[in-house]
Tab-separated table of C-alpha atoms in Angstrom:
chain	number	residue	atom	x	y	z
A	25	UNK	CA	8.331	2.942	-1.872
A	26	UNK	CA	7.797	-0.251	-3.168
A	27	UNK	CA	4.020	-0.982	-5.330
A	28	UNK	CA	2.412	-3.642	-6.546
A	29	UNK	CA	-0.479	-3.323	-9.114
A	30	UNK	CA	-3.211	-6.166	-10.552
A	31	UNK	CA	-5.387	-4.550	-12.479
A	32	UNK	CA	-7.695	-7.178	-13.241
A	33	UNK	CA	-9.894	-7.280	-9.906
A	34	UNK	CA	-11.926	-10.408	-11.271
A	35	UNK	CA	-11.557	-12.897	-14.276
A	36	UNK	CA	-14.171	-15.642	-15.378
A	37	UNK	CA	-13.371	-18.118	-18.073
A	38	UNK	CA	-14.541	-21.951	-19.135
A	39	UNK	CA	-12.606	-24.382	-18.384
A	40	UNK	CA	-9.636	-25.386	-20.371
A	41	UNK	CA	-9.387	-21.742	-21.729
A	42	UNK	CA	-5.719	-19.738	-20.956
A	43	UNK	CA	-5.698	-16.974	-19.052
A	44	UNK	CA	-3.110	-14.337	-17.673
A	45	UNK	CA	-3.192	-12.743	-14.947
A	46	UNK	CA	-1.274	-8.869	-14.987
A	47	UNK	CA	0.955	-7.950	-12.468
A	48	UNK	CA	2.925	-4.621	-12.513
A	49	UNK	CA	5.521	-3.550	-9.937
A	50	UNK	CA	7.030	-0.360	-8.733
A	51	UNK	CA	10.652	-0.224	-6.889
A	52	UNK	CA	13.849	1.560	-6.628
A	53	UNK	CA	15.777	-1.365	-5.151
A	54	UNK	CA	17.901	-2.767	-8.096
A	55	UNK	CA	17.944	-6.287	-6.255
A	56	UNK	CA	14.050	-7.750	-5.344
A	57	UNK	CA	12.094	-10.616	-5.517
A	58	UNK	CA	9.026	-11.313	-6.617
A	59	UNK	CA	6.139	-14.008	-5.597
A	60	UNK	CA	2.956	-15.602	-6.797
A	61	UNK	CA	0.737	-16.853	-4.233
A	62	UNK	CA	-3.070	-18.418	-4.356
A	63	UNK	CA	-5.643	-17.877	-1.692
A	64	UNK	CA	-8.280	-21.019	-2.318
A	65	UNK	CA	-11.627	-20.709	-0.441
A	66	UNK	CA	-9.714	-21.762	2.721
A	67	UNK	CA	-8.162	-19.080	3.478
A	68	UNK	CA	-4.298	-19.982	3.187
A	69	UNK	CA	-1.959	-18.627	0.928
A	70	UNK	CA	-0.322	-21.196	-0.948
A	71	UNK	CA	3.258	-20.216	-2.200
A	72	UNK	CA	3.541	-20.900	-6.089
A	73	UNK	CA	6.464	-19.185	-7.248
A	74	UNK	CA	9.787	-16.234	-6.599
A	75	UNK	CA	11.623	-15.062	-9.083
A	76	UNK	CA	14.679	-12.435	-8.079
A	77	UNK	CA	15.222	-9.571	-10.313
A	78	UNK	CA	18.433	-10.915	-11.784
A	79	UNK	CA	16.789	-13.508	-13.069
A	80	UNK	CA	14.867	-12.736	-16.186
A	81	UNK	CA	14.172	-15.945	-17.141
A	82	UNK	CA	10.704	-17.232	-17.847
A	83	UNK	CA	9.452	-20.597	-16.354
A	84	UNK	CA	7.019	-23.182	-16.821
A	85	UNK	CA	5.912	-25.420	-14.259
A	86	UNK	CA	2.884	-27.777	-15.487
A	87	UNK	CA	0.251	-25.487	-16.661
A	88	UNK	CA	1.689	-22.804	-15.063
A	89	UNK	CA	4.296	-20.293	-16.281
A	90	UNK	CA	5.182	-17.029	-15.631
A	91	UNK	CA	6.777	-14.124	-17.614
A	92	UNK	CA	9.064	-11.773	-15.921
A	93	UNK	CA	10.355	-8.550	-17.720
A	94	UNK	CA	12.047	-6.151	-16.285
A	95	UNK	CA	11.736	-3.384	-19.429
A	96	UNK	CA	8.164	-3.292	-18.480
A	97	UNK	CA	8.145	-3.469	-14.733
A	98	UNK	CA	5.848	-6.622	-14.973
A	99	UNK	CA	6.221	-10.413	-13.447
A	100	UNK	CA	2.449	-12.295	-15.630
A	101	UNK	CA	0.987	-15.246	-14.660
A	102	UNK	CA	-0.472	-17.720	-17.053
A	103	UNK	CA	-2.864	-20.680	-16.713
A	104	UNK	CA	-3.087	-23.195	-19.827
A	105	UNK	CA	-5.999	-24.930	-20.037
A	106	UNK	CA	-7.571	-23.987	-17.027
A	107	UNK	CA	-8.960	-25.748	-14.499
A	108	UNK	CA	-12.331	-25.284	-11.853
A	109	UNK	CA	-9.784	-26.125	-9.169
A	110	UNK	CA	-8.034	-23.188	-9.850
A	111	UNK	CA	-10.748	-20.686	-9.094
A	112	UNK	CA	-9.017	-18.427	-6.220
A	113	UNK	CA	-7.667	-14.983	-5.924
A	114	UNK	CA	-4.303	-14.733	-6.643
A	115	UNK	CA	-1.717	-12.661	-5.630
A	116	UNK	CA	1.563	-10.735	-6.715
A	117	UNK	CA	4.014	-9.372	-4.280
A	118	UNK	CA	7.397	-7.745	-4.403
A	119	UNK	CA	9.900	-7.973	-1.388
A	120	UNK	CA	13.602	-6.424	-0.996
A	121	UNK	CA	14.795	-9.322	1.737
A	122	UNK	CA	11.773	-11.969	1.463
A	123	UNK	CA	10.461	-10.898	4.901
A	124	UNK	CA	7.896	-8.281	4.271
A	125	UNK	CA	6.208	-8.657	1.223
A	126	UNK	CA	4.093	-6.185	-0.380
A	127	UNK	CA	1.073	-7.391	-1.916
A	128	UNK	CA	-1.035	-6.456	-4.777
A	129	UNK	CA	-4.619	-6.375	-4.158
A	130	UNK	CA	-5.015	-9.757	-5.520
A	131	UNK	CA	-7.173	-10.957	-9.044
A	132	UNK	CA	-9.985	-13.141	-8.484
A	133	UNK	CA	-10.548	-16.022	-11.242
A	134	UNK	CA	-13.539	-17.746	-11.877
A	135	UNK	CA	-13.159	-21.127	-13.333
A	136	UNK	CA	-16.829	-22.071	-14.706
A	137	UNK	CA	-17.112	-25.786	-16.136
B	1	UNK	CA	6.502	-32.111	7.466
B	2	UNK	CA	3.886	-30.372	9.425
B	3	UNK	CA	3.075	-26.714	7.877
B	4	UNK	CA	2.387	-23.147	10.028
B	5	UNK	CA	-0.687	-23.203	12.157
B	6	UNK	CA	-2.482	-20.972	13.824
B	7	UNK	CA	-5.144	-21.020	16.557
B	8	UNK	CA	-7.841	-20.414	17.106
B	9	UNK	CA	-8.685	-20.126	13.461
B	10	UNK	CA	-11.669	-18.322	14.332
B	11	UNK	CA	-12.621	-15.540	17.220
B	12	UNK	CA	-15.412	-13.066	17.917
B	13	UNK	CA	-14.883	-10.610	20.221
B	14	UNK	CA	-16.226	-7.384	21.283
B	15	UNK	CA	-14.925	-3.505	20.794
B	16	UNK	CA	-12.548	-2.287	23.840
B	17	UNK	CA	-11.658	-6.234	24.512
B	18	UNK	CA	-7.839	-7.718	23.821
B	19	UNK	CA	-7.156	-10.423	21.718
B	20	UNK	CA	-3.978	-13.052	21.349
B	21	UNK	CA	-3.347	-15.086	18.213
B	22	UNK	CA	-0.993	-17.640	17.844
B	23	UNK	CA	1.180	-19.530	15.422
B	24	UNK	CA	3.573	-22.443	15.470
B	25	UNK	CA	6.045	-22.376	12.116
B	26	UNK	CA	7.247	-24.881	10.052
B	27	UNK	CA	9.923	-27.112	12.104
B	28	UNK	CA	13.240	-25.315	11.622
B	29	UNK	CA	12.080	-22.303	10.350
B	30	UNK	CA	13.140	-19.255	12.677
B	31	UNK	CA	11.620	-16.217	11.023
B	32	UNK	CA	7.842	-15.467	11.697
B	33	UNK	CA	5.570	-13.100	10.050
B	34	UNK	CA	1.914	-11.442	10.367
B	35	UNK	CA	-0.107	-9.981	7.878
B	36	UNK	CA	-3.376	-8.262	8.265
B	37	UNK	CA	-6.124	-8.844	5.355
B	38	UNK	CA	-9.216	-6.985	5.055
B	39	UNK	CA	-11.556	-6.334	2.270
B	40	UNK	CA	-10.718	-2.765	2.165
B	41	UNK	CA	-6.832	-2.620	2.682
B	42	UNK	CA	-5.852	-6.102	1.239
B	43	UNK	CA	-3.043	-7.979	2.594
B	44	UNK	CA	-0.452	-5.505	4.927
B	45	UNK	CA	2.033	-6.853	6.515
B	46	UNK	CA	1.997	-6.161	10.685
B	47	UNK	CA	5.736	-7.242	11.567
B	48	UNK	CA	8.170	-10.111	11.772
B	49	UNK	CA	10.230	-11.500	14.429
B	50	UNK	CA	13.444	-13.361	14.807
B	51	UNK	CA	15.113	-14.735	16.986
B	52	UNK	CA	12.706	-13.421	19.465
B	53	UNK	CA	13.765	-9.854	18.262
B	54	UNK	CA	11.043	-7.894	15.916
B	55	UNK	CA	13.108	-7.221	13.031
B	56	UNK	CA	10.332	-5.414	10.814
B	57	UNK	CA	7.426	-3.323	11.341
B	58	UNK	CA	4.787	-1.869	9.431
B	59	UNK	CA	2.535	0.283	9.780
B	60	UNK	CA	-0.144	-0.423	12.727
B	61	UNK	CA	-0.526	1.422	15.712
B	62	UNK	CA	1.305	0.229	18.993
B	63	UNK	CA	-2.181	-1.773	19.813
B	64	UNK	CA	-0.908	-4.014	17.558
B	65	UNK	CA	2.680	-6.224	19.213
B	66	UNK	CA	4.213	-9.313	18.843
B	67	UNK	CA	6.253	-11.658	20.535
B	68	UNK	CA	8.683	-14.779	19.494
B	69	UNK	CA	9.318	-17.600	21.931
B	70	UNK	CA	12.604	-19.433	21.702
B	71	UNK	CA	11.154	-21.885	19.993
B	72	UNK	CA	10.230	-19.701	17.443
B	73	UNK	CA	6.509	-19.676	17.892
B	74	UNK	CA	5.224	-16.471	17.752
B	75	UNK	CA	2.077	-14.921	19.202
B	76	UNK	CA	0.142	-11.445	18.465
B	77	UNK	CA	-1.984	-8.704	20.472
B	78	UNK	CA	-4.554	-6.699	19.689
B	79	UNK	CA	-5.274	-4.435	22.591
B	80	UNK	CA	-8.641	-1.959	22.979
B	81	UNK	CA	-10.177	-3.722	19.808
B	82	UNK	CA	-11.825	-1.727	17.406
B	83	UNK	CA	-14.630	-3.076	14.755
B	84	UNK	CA	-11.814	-1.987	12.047
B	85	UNK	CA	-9.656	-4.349	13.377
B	86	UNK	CA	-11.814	-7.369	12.464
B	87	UNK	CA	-9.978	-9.242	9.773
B	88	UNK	CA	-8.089	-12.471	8.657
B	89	UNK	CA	-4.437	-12.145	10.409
B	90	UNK	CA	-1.609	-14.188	8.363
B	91	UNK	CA	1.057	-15.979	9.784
B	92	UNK	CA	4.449	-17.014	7.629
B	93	UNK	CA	6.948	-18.620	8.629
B	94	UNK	CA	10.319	-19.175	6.491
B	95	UNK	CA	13.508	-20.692	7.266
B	96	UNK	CA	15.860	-17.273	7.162
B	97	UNK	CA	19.260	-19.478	6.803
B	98	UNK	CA	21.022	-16.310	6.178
B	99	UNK	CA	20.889	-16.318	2.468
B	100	UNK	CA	19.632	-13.954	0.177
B	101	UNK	CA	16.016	-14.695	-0.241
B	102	UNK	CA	13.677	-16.711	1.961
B	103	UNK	CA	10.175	-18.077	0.980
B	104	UNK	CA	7.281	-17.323	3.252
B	105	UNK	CA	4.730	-20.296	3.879
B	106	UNK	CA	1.499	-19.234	5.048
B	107	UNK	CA	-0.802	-21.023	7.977
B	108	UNK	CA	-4.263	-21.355	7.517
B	109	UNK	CA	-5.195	-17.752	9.462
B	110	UNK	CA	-7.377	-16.586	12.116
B	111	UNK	CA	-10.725	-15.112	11.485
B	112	UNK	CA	-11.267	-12.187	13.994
B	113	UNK	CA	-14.460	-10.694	14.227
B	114	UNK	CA	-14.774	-7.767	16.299
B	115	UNK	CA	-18.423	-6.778	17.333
């Protein structure tokens, strides 16, 4: 069975601080993928990165980047400098064909300016 | 392009009543999705259709069903609603070309309230 865990149920922190945001993953599949999404006050989940699981390799997008290791079973999420817009829960999920994804139970930040 | 939207985006009805959601996906994308959220159980995922064919389930009773319209849009049923079934219900749509990995892109949701 495939799990996803966030451990951090809520994180507040002043603007232009880093944070990172934990996610740990449970699966027997030796070919996943893995997603970051962000729920603003609106309701949608916005899609904000997938990374497969033969791809180790960490990225950066803007302020964003993401560390993926496999050794450890975890796929982090960090904010540099962070911003009130990006108060929101986020979300880690883990899928085997990208169709049914498996979500963690999401880690609320608090951006206070 | 125009993203996945859903209607109504909100809904109150009343325990024993049925309820139909619907959701138009991204232009060209032929895979839909629902997911259930809740403050208890999170996100869950309800099931996905394809080609007018559900090709995953999870794990909701059979009050819960979908449909896919050759156009792709998709609507759900609730039938004989219960008060546990009020909740923010997900729909994703992603293109599902065939290759290994599709992302899902998420409409705005419907609110149901069940009284």
């Amino acid at each position: 069975a495939q799990k996803v865990t966030q451990a951090q149920t809520e994180i507040s922190v002043v603007e232009k601080e880093d944070v990172t945001l934990d996610c740990v993953y449970e699966t027997r599949d030796t070919t996943y993928y893995l997603f970051w999404y962000k729920q603003p006050p609106s309701g949608e989940l916005v899609f904000l990165i997938r990374r497969n699981s033969f791809d180790e390799q960490n990225e950066i997008s803007g302020r964003y980047s993401w560390n993926f290791q496999k050794s450890t079973s975890s796929f982090n999420f960090t904010i540099t400098a962070s911003q009130v817009v990006d108060s929101a829960v986020y979300f880690c999920a883990l899928s085997k064909y990208g169709n049914k994804l498996v979500f963690g139970a999401g880690t609320i930040l608090r951006v206070k300016s | 392009k125009a993203g996945v939207t859903q209607t109504p985006r909100y809904l109150i009805k009343t325990r024993g009543q049925q309820v139909t959601l619907s959701c138009s996906p991204i232009s060209g994308h032929r895979s839909v999705s629902w997911y259930q959220q809740t403050p208890g159980q999170g996100l869950q995922f309800l099931f996905e259709y394809f080609s007018e064919t559900q090709r995953n389930k999870g794990n909701f009773p059979g009050r819960f069903s979908g449909r896919q319209f050759s156009n792709s849009r998709s609507e759900m049923n609730v039938s004989t609603l219960e008060l546990g079934d009020s909740a923010l219900y997900l729909c994703a749509s992603s293109l599902d070309s065939g290759g290994a990995l599709d992302t899902q892109y998420f409409g705005p949701g419907t609110r149901l309230t069940v009284l």
